[in-house]
CSV table of C-alpha atoms in Angstrom, one decimal:
chain,number,residue,atom,x,y,z
A,1,MET,CA,143.9,153.3,167.0
A,2,LYS,CA,146.1,152.6,164.0
A,3,VAL,CA,144.1,150.4,161.5
A,4,TYR,CA,145.0,148.5,158.3
A,5,ILE,CA,142.2,147.3,156.0
A,6,HIS,CA,143.1,144.3,153.8
A,7,LYS,CA,141.0,144.2,150.6
A,8,LEU,CA,140.1,140.9,149.0
A,9,GLY,CA,137.7,140.1,146.1
A,10,CYS,CA,136.0,142.1,143.5
A,11,PRO,CA,135.8,145.9,142.9
A,12,LYS,CA,132.4,146.0,144.7
A,13,ASN,CA,134.1,144.8,147.8
A,14,ASP,CA,136.9,147.4,147.3
A,15,VAL,CA,134.2,150.0,147.3
A,16,ASP,CA,132.8,148.7,150.6
A,17,ALA,CA,136.3,148.8,152.0
A,18,ASP,CA,136.6,152.5,151.1
A,19,TYR,CA,133.4,153.2,153.2
A,20,ILE,CA,134.9,151.3,156.1
A,21,ALA,CA,138.0,153.4,155.9
A,22,ALA,CA,136.1,156.7,155.7
A,23,ARG,CA,134.0,155.7,158.8
A,24,LEU,CA,137.1,154.8,160.8
A,25,ASN,CA,138.9,157.9,159.7
A,26,ARG,CA,135.9,160.1,160.7
A,27,ASP,CA,135.8,158.4,164.2
A,28,GLY,CA,139.4,159.4,164.8
A,29,HIS,CA,141.2,156.3,163.8
A,30,THR,CA,144.5,156.4,161.8
A,31,LEU,CA,144.6,154.3,158.6
A,32,THR,CA,147.8,152.8,157.5
A,33,SER,CA,148.9,151.0,154.4
A,34,ASN,CA,151.5,148.9,156.4
A,35,PRO,CA,149.9,145.9,158.3
A,36,GLU,CA,153.1,145.7,160.4
A,37,GLU,CA,152.2,149.1,162.0
A,38,ALA,CA,148.6,148.2,162.7
A,39,GLU,CA,147.1,147.7,166.1
A,40,THR,CA,143.9,146.5,164.4
A,41,ILE,CA,143.4,144.8,161.0
A,42,VAL,CA,140.1,144.5,159.2
A,43,VAL,CA,140.0,141.8,156.5
A,44,ASN,CA,137.3,142.6,153.9
A,45,THR,CA,136.7,139.1,152.6
A,46,CYS,CA,135.4,137.4,149.6
A,47,CYS,CA,133.6,134.0,149.3
A,48,PHE,CA,132.2,133.9,145.9
A,49,ILE,CA,133.9,130.6,145.0
A,50,LEU,CA,136.1,128.1,146.7
A,51,PRO,CA,139.5,129.7,145.7
A,52,ALA,CA,138.2,133.1,147.1
A,53,ARG,CA,137.3,131.4,150.5
A,54,GLU,CA,140.6,129.7,150.6
A,55,GLU,CA,142.4,133.0,149.9
A,56,SER,CA,140.5,134.7,152.7
A,57,ILE,CA,141.4,132.0,155.2
A,58,GLU,CA,145.2,132.1,154.1
A,59,GLU,CA,145.3,135.9,154.4
A,60,VAL,CA,143.7,135.8,157.9
A,61,LEU,CA,146.2,133.2,159.0
A,62,SER,CA,149.1,135.1,157.6
A,63,LEU,CA,148.1,138.4,159.1
A,64,SER,CA,147.4,136.9,162.4
A,65,THR,CA,151.1,136.2,162.9
A,66,LEU,CA,151.5,139.9,163.5
A,67,LYS,CA,150.0,139.4,166.9
A,68,GLN,CA,153.2,137.7,167.9
A,69,ASN,CA,155.5,139.6,165.7
A,70,GLY,CA,154.1,143.1,165.5
A,71,CYS,CA,151.8,145.7,167.0
A,72,LEU,CA,148.6,143.8,166.2
A,73,LYS,CA,146.0,143.4,169.0
A,74,ARG,CA,142.8,142.7,167.2
A,75,LEU,CA,142.0,141.0,163.8
A,76,TYR,CA,138.4,141.5,162.5
A,77,LEU,CA,136.5,139.9,159.5
A,78,ALA,CA,134.2,142.0,157.3
A,79,GLY,CA,132.6,141.4,153.9
A,80,CYS,CA,131.0,138.4,152.2
A,81,MET,CA,132.7,135.6,154.1
A,82,ALA,CA,131.8,137.3,157.4
A,83,GLN,CA,128.1,137.7,156.2
A,84,HIS,CA,127.9,134.0,155.0
A,85,HIS,CA,130.3,132.1,157.3
A,86,GLY,CA,131.2,134.5,160.1
A,87,ASP,CA,130.1,132.3,163.0
A,88,GLU,CA,131.8,129.2,161.6
A,89,MET,CA,135.0,131.1,161.2
A,90,LEU,CA,134.9,132.6,164.8
A,91,THR,CA,134.4,129.0,166.1
A,92,GLY,CA,137.1,127.4,163.9
A,93,MET,CA,139.7,130.2,163.8
A,94,PRO,CA,140.7,131.7,167.2
A,95,GLU,CA,142.9,134.1,165.4
A,96,ILE,CA,139.8,136.1,164.5
A,97,ASP,CA,138.4,138.6,167.2
A,98,GLY,CA,135.1,139.5,165.6
A,99,ALA,CA,133.1,139.2,162.3
A,100,PHE,CA,130.9,141.9,160.8
A,101,GLY,CA,128.4,141.4,157.9
A,102,LEU,CA,127.8,143.7,155.0
A,103,GLY,CA,127.4,147.4,155.7
A,104,GLU,CA,128.0,147.1,159.5
A,105,LEU,CA,130.1,150.3,159.6
A,106,ASP,CA,128.9,151.4,163.0
A,107,ALA,CA,129.6,148.1,164.7
A,108,ILE,CA,133.1,147.9,163.0
A,109,SER,CA,134.1,151.4,164.2
A,110,GLU,CA,132.8,150.7,167.7
A,111,ALA,CA,134.7,147.4,168.0
A,112,VAL,CA,137.9,149.0,166.7
A,113,GLY,CA,137.5,151.9,169.3
A,114,SER,CA,137.0,149.6,172.3
A,115,ALA,CA,139.2,146.7,171.0
A,116,THR,CA,136.2,144.4,171.6
A,117,LYS,CA,136.5,140.6,171.1
A,118,LEU,CA,133.2,139.1,169.9
A,119,ASN,CA,132.1,135.5,169.8
A,120,HIS,CA,129.3,135.9,167.2
A,121,THR,CA,128.8,137.7,163.9
A,122,ILE,CA,127.1,141.1,163.9
A,123,LYS,CA,125.0,141.3,160.8
A,124,THR,CA,121.5,142.0,159.4
A,125,GLU,CA,119.7,139.8,157.0
A,126,SER,CA,118.4,142.9,155.1
A,127,ARG,CA,121.9,143.7,154.0
A,128,HIS,CA,121.0,147.3,153.8
A,129,LEU,CA,122.5,149.8,151.5
A,130,SER,CA,122.1,152.8,153.9
A,131,TYR,CA,125.8,152.9,154.5
A,132,LEU,CA,126.2,154.0,150.8
A,133,ALA,CA,123.5,156.6,150.9
A,134,GLY,CA,125.2,160.0,151.2
A,135,GLY,CA,128.1,158.4,153.1
A,136,GLU,CA,131.8,159.2,153.0
A,137,ARG,CA,134.2,157.2,150.9
A,138,MET,CA,137.9,157.2,151.4
A,139,VAL,CA,139.8,156.6,148.2
A,140,THR,CA,143.6,156.9,148.6
A,141,ASP,CA,145.0,155.4,145.4
A,142,GLN,CA,146.4,157.6,142.6
A,143,PHE,CA,144.6,155.9,139.6
A,144,PRO,CA,142.6,158.0,137.2
A,145,TYR,CA,139.7,155.6,137.4
A,146,ALA,CA,137.3,154.8,140.3
A,147,TYR,CA,134.6,152.0,140.8
A,148,LEU,CA,131.1,153.4,141.4
A,149,LYS,CA,128.9,150.8,143.0
A,150,ILE,CA,125.4,151.4,141.4
A,151,SER,CA,123.5,148.5,143.1
A,152,ASP,CA,123.9,145.4,145.2
A,153,GLY,CA,122.5,142.0,145.3
A,154,CYS,CA,120.8,139.8,142.7
A,155,ASN,CA,117.4,138.3,141.7
A,156,ARG,CA,118.4,136.0,138.9
A,157,GLY,CA,118.9,132.8,140.8
A,158,CYS,CA,121.5,131.3,138.5
A,159,THR,CA,122.2,127.7,139.6
A,160,TYR,CA,125.9,128.0,140.0
A,161,CYS,CA,125.8,131.1,142.1
A,162,VAL,CA,125.2,132.0,145.8
A,163,ILE,CA,125.3,135.7,145.6
A,164,PRO,CA,121.6,136.2,146.4
A,165,GLN,CA,122.2,134.2,149.7
A,166,ILE,CA,125.2,136.4,150.5
A,167,ARG,CA,124.4,139.9,149.1
A,168,GLY,CA,120.6,139.6,149.2
A,169,SER,CA,118.0,140.7,146.6
A,170,PHE,CA,118.7,143.3,144.0
A,171,ARG,CA,118.7,147.0,145.3
A,172,SER,CA,119.6,150.0,143.2
A,173,ARG,CA,121.2,153.1,144.8
A,174,SER,CA,119.4,156.4,144.0
A,175,THR,CA,120.6,158.3,141.0
A,176,ASP,CA,121.1,161.5,143.0
A,177,ASP,CA,123.3,159.6,145.5
A,178,LEU,CA,125.3,158.2,142.7
A,179,VAL,CA,125.8,161.5,141.0
A,180,ALA,CA,126.9,163.0,144.3
A,181,GLU,CA,129.5,160.4,144.8
A,182,ALA,CA,130.7,160.7,141.2
A,183,ASP,CA,131.0,164.4,141.7
A,184,GLN,CA,133.3,163.8,144.6
A,185,LEU,CA,135.4,161.3,142.8
A,186,ALA,CA,135.8,163.7,139.9
A,187,LEU,CA,137.1,166.4,142.3
A,188,GLN,CA,139.6,163.8,143.4
A,189,GLY,CA,141.0,163.5,139.9
A,190,LYS,CA,139.1,160.4,138.7
A,191,ARG,CA,138.6,160.7,135.0
A,192,GLU,CA,137.0,157.3,134.4
A,193,LEU,CA,134.0,155.9,136.3
A,194,ILE,CA,133.7,152.0,136.2
A,195,LEU,CA,130.1,151.2,137.1
A,196,VAL,CA,130.0,147.9,139.1
A,197,SER,CA,127.1,145.8,140.4
A,198,GLN,CA,125.8,142.3,140.1
A,199,GLU,CA,123.8,143.5,137.0
A,200,ALA,CA,124.1,146.9,135.6
A,201,THR,CA,121.3,146.4,133.0
A,202,LEU,CA,118.7,146.0,135.8
A,203,TYR,CA,119.7,149.4,137.4
A,204,GLY,CA,116.7,151.4,138.6
A,205,ALA,CA,113.9,148.9,138.0
A,206,ASP,CA,113.3,148.6,141.7
A,207,LEU,CA,113.3,152.4,142.4
A,208,LYS,CA,110.1,154.4,142.8
A,209,PRO,CA,109.5,155.9,140.3
A,210,PRO,CA,111.5,153.4,138.1
A,211,GLN,CA,114.7,154.5,136.6
A,212,ASP,CA,117.1,153.0,134.2
A,213,LEU,CA,120.8,152.7,133.2
A,214,ILE,CA,120.5,155.1,130.3
A,215,GLY,CA,119.1,157.8,132.6
A,216,LEU,CA,122.0,157.3,135.0
A,217,LEU,CA,124.5,157.3,132.3
A,218,ARG,CA,123.1,160.7,131.0
A,219,LYS,CA,123.4,162.3,134.5
A,220,LEU,CA,127.0,161.0,135.0
A,221,GLU,CA,128.0,162.3,131.6
A,222,ALA,CA,127.0,165.8,132.7
A,223,ILE,CA,129.9,165.8,135.2
A,224,GLU,CA,132.5,167.9,133.4
A,225,ASP,CA,135.7,166.2,134.5
A,226,VAL,CA,134.5,162.7,134.0
A,227,ARG,CA,135.7,161.6,130.6
A,228,TRP,CA,135.0,157.9,130.3
A,229,ILE,CA,132.2,155.9,131.7
A,230,ARG,CA,132.4,152.1,131.6
A,231,PRO,CA,129.3,150.0,132.7
A,232,MET,CA,130.2,146.4,133.7
A,233,TYR,CA,128.1,143.2,134.0
A,234,LEU,CA,125.5,143.6,131.2
A,235,HIS,CA,123.3,140.6,131.5
A,236,PRO,CA,122.8,139.3,127.9
A,237,ALA,CA,119.1,138.7,128.5
A,238,GLN,CA,118.6,142.3,129.6
A,239,VAL,CA,120.7,144.4,126.9
A,240,SER,CA,118.2,146.3,124.9
A,241,GLY,CA,118.5,147.8,121.5
A,242,GLU,CA,118.1,151.2,123.1
A,243,LEU,CA,120.9,150.6,125.4
A,244,ILE,CA,123.2,149.4,122.5
A,245,LYS,CA,122.3,152.5,120.5
A,246,TYR,CA,123.2,154.8,123.4
A,247,MET,CA,126.5,153.1,124.2
A,248,THR,CA,127.6,153.2,120.5
A,249,SER,CA,126.7,156.9,120.2
A,250,GLU,CA,129.0,159.8,120.5
A,251,ASN,CA,129.1,160.3,124.3
A,252,LYS,CA,131.3,159.6,127.3
A,253,THR,CA,130.0,156.1,127.7
A,254,LEU,CA,132.5,153.6,126.2
A,255,GLU,CA,131.6,151.2,123.4
A,256,TYR,CA,132.6,148.4,125.7
A,257,PHE,CA,130.1,145.4,126.3
A,258,ASP,CA,131.0,143.3,129.3
A,259,LEU,CA,128.8,140.3,128.8
A,260,PRO,CA,128.7,137.3,131.3
A,261,LEU,CA,127.6,134.8,128.6
A,262,GLN,CA,128.9,131.8,130.7
A,263,HIS,CA,128.3,129.3,127.8
A,264,ILE,CA,126.8,129.0,124.4
A,265,ASN,CA,125.2,125.6,124.5
A,266,SER,CA,121.5,126.3,125.0
A,267,GLU,CA,120.9,123.1,127.1
A,268,LEU,CA,123.6,124.2,129.6
A,269,LEU,CA,122.4,127.8,129.6
A,270,LYS,CA,119.0,126.5,130.6
A,271,ALA,CA,120.5,124.3,133.3
A,272,MET,CA,122.4,127.4,134.6
A,273,ARG,CA,119.1,129.3,134.6
A,274,ARG,CA,120.6,132.1,132.5
A,275,GLN,CA,117.3,133.1,130.8
A,276,THR,CA,118.9,133.1,127.3
A,277,ASP,CA,120.1,130.8,124.7
A,278,ARG,CA,122.6,130.6,121.8
A,279,GLY,CA,120.3,132.2,119.2
A,280,GLN,CA,119.5,135.2,121.5
A,281,ILE,CA,123.2,135.6,122.3
A,282,GLU,CA,124.2,135.6,118.6
A,283,ARG,CA,121.5,138.1,117.7
A,284,LEU,CA,122.7,140.3,120.5
A,285,LEU,CA,126.3,140.3,119.2
A,286,ASP,CA,125.0,140.9,115.7
A,287,THR,CA,123.1,144.0,116.9
A,288,ILE,CA,126.2,145.4,118.8
A,289,ARG,CA,128.5,144.9,115.8
A,290,SER,CA,125.9,146.3,113.3
A,291,ALA,CA,125.7,149.4,115.6
A,292,SER,CA,129.4,150.1,115.7
A,293,ASN,CA,132.6,148.7,114.1
A,294,HIS,CA,134.4,150.0,117.1
A,295,ALA,CA,132.6,148.1,119.8
A,296,VAL,CA,134.6,145.9,122.2
A,297,ILE,CA,132.9,142.7,123.4
A,298,ARG,CA,134.3,141.1,126.5
A,299,ALA,CA,132.7,137.8,127.6
A,300,THR,CA,133.1,135.4,130.5
A,301,PHE,CA,132.6,131.7,130.3
A,302,ILE,CA,132.3,128.9,132.8
A,303,VAL,CA,133.7,125.4,131.9
A,304,GLY,CA,133.0,122.1,133.6
A,305,PHE,CA,129.5,122.9,134.7
A,306,PRO,CA,127.8,119.6,135.8
A,307,GLY,CA,126.8,117.6,132.8
A,308,GLU,CA,129.0,119.6,130.4
A,309,THR,CA,129.8,116.9,127.7
A,310,GLU,CA,133.0,117.0,125.5
A,311,ALA,CA,130.7,117.8,122.6
A,312,GLN,CA,129.2,120.8,124.4
A,313,PHE,CA,132.6,122.1,125.4
A,314,ASP,CA,133.8,121.7,121.7
A,315,GLU,CA,130.7,123.6,120.6
A,316,LEU,CA,131.8,126.4,122.9
A,317,LEU,CA,135.4,126.3,121.5
A,318,THR,CA,134.2,126.3,117.9
A,319,TRP,CA,131.9,129.2,118.6
A,320,ILE,CA,134.5,131.4,120.3
A,321,ASP,CA,136.9,130.7,117.5
A,322,HIS,CA,134.2,131.8,114.9
A,323,GLN,CA,133.1,134.9,116.9
A,324,CYS,CA,136.7,136.2,117.5
A,325,LEU,CA,135.7,138.0,120.7
A,326,ASP,CA,137.8,141.0,121.8
A,327,ARG,CA,138.3,140.0,125.4
A,328,VAL,CA,137.5,136.6,127.0
A,329,ALA,CA,137.8,135.5,130.7
A,330,GLY,CA,137.3,131.8,131.7
A,331,PHE,CA,136.5,130.1,135.0
A,332,VAL,CA,136.2,126.5,136.1
A,333,TYR,CA,132.8,125.7,137.7
A,334,SER,CA,133.0,125.7,141.5
A,335,PRO,CA,130.2,123.7,143.3
A,336,GLU,CA,128.9,126.2,146.0
A,337,GLU,CA,126.9,124.9,148.9
A,338,GLY,CA,123.3,126.2,148.7
A,339,SER,CA,123.4,126.6,144.9
A,340,GLY,CA,121.1,124.7,142.6
A,341,ALA,CA,123.9,123.1,140.7
A,342,ALA,CA,126.0,121.8,143.6
A,343,SER,CA,123.7,118.7,144.0
A,344,LEU,CA,123.5,118.0,140.2
A,345,ALA,CA,124.6,114.7,138.9
A,346,ASP,CA,127.5,114.4,136.4
A,347,GLN,CA,129.9,116.6,138.2
A,348,VAL,CA,133.0,117.1,136.0
A,349,ALA,CA,136.4,116.1,137.5
A,350,GLU,CA,138.6,118.9,138.6
A,351,GLU,CA,141.5,117.8,136.4
A,352,GLU,CA,139.1,117.8,133.4
A,353,LYS,CA,137.7,121.2,134.3
A,354,ASN,CA,141.3,122.6,134.4
A,355,ARG,CA,142.1,121.0,131.1
A,356,ARG,CA,139.1,122.6,129.5
A,357,LEU,CA,140.0,126.0,130.9
A,358,ASP,CA,143.5,125.7,129.6
A,359,GLU,CA,142.2,124.8,126.1
A,360,LEU,CA,139.8,127.7,126.0
A,361,MET,CA,142.3,130.3,127.1
A,362,THR,CA,144.9,129.0,124.7
A,363,LEU,CA,142.4,129.4,121.9
A,364,GLN,CA,141.5,132.9,123.0
A,365,GLN,CA,145.2,133.8,123.4
A,366,GLY,CA,145.8,133.2,119.8
A,367,ILE,CA,142.7,135.3,118.8
A,368,ALA,CA,143.9,138.1,121.1
A,369,PHE,CA,147.5,138.1,119.9
A,370,ALA,CA,146.3,138.2,116.3
A,371,LYS,CA,143.9,141.1,117.0
A,372,ASN,CA,146.8,143.1,118.8
A,373,THR,CA,149.1,142.5,115.8
A,374,ALA,CA,146.4,143.9,113.5
A,375,LEU,CA,146.4,147.2,115.6
A,376,ILE,CA,149.9,148.0,114.7
A,377,GLY,CA,150.1,151.3,112.6
A,378,GLY,CA,146.7,152.4,113.9
A,379,VAL,CA,145.9,155.1,116.4
A,380,LYS,CA,144.2,154.6,119.6
A,381,GLU,CA,142.9,156.9,122.4
A,382,VAL,CA,144.4,156.0,125.7
A,383,ILE,CA,144.2,157.0,129.4
A,384,ILE,CA,147.4,157.2,131.4
A,385,ASP,CA,147.2,154.9,134.5
A,386,ALA,CA,150.8,155.3,135.8
A,387,VAL,CA,154.0,157.2,135.0
A,388,ILE,CA,157.2,155.5,135.7
A,389,ASP,CA,160.5,157.6,136.0
A,390,GLY,CA,162.8,156.6,133.1
A,391,GLY,CA,160.4,154.3,131.5
A,392,PRO,CA,157.2,154.2,129.4
A,393,ALA,CA,153.8,155.2,131.0
A,394,GLU,CA,151.2,152.6,131.6
A,395,ALA,CA,148.0,153.3,129.8
A,396,ARG,CA,144.8,151.6,128.5
A,397,THR,CA,142.7,152.0,125.5
A,398,ARG,CA,139.0,152.6,125.6
A,399,GLY,CA,138.5,148.8,125.1
A,400,ASP,CA,140.5,147.9,128.2
A,401,CYS,CA,139.2,147.7,131.7
A,402,PRO,CA,141.8,148.0,134.5
A,403,GLU,CA,142.8,144.8,136.2
A,404,VAL,CA,141.1,142.4,133.8
A,405,ASP,CA,142.2,143.5,130.3
A,406,GLN,CA,145.5,144.4,128.6
A,407,LYS,CA,147.8,147.5,128.8
A,408,ILE,CA,149.6,149.8,126.3
A,409,PHE,CA,153.0,151.2,127.3
A,410,VAL,CA,153.4,154.8,125.9
A,411,THR,CA,156.4,157.1,125.2
A,412,GLY,CA,157.0,160.3,123.3
A,413,ALA,CA,155.7,163.1,125.5
A,414,GLU,CA,155.6,164.4,129.1
A,415,LEU,CA,152.6,162.5,130.5
A,416,ALA,CA,150.6,162.7,133.7
A,417,ILE,CA,148.2,160.3,135.4
A,418,GLY,CA,144.7,160.8,133.9
A,419,ASP,CA,145.9,162.3,130.6
A,420,ILE,CA,143.9,161.1,127.6
A,421,ARG,CA,146.0,161.1,124.5
A,422,LYS,CA,146.1,159.7,121.0
A,423,VAL,CA,148.9,157.1,120.5
A,424,LEU,CA,150.3,155.4,117.4
A,425,VAL,CA,150.5,151.7,118.1
A,426,GLU,CA,153.9,150.5,117.0
A,427,THR,CA,154.4,147.1,118.4
A,428,ALA,CA,152.5,144.2,119.9
A,429,ASP,CA,154.1,141.8,122.5
A,430,GLY,CA,151.4,139.2,123.3
A,431,TYR,CA,148.7,140.9,125.4
A,432,ASP,CA,150.5,144.2,125.6
A,433,LEU,CA,150.9,147.0,123.1
A,434,CYS,CA,153.5,149.8,122.8
A,435,GLY,CA,153.1,153.1,121.1
A,436,THR,CA,154.1,156.7,121.0
A,437,VAL,CA,152.0,159.8,121.5
A,438,ILE,CA,151.0,161.8,118.5
A,439,GLU,CA,149.8,165.4,118.4
A,440,ASP,CA,146.0,165.8,118.3
């Protein structure tokens, strides 16, 4: 059976799709990158917020047209939306031939092999991680980086979020299993490991005996061909002085602090159940900056949370302007059914939420452009992501995560994907930089 896997959502979802691909390949199916050739399509969905659910539905409807216009016989749903809304979608969308919850690799492969049509979702409420333990992963891209999923689920209970209902409670993968997978990724040419989870800072606390993120980082750094390690999703209430010291020391772990701050107003942070406040956040940033002048701080914020006043939003803008954060991402609050905040009074109008997001990102754009201009004439270490015939290579600095941060376009030497080189920054064009390789 020829199968196409359509990936939607976050990098954690992409890792799950790699495991689905490996299982199908092991069981004798042929994977294709062209949906028009496929006899079966598996859509690995996301449903974190309303736009993600809408995208999942739109993609299913678009791909379903291949039943009339192509080779397609079966269209299956996998991932978060199948776990959370699978039966609803099977009832409301006849285009779907089956839905499979998280980690149901055996059931997916069996259905693909028999071209089964199902009228109910196959899932387990435990949302087990056994499919990740010692399993095969099929990575087909040529990028020099790979995402390493170190845990799944969440125990925090933030009032804007339904991840615990979808992904279950927080569960760490074993260190040995992660090192074995990282070894395989390094053999495939991956030079950067990006550690993804719902909360990297809690890694290992649930294992017996307990382990921690620093211990995992040390073991991953022992893999010779891995050059950069980038932990993502560091909860601001959980970042310790010991972790800051480790991440700002001379090792393979990058001085890159990805902090989901979500807001700065203490009253709103309490309503979000973030277990931190403005004072704690400011002390955290001061500690990071005191530890290293080179640390890059990336933060995410939610605007339009229920009850957010104009004064509280202005407080956020003033704070961001004062802090001059290196990287900022903003999101409008999305009321999710089953979340604590969905039923709160004082919901902010959609038009107002979008206005606030535009204002926040316009402010950060000016900060980012000024920071980039200040880099001109300096030297940065970069990793080559793509080489383009007749044009500059695409690269990233140590302070840039793929897909969410900026790029630097590099000339001046024969370059290969995965090369790590020193580059003289010569120009800045908005979010992008341009530079020339210099000799080490």
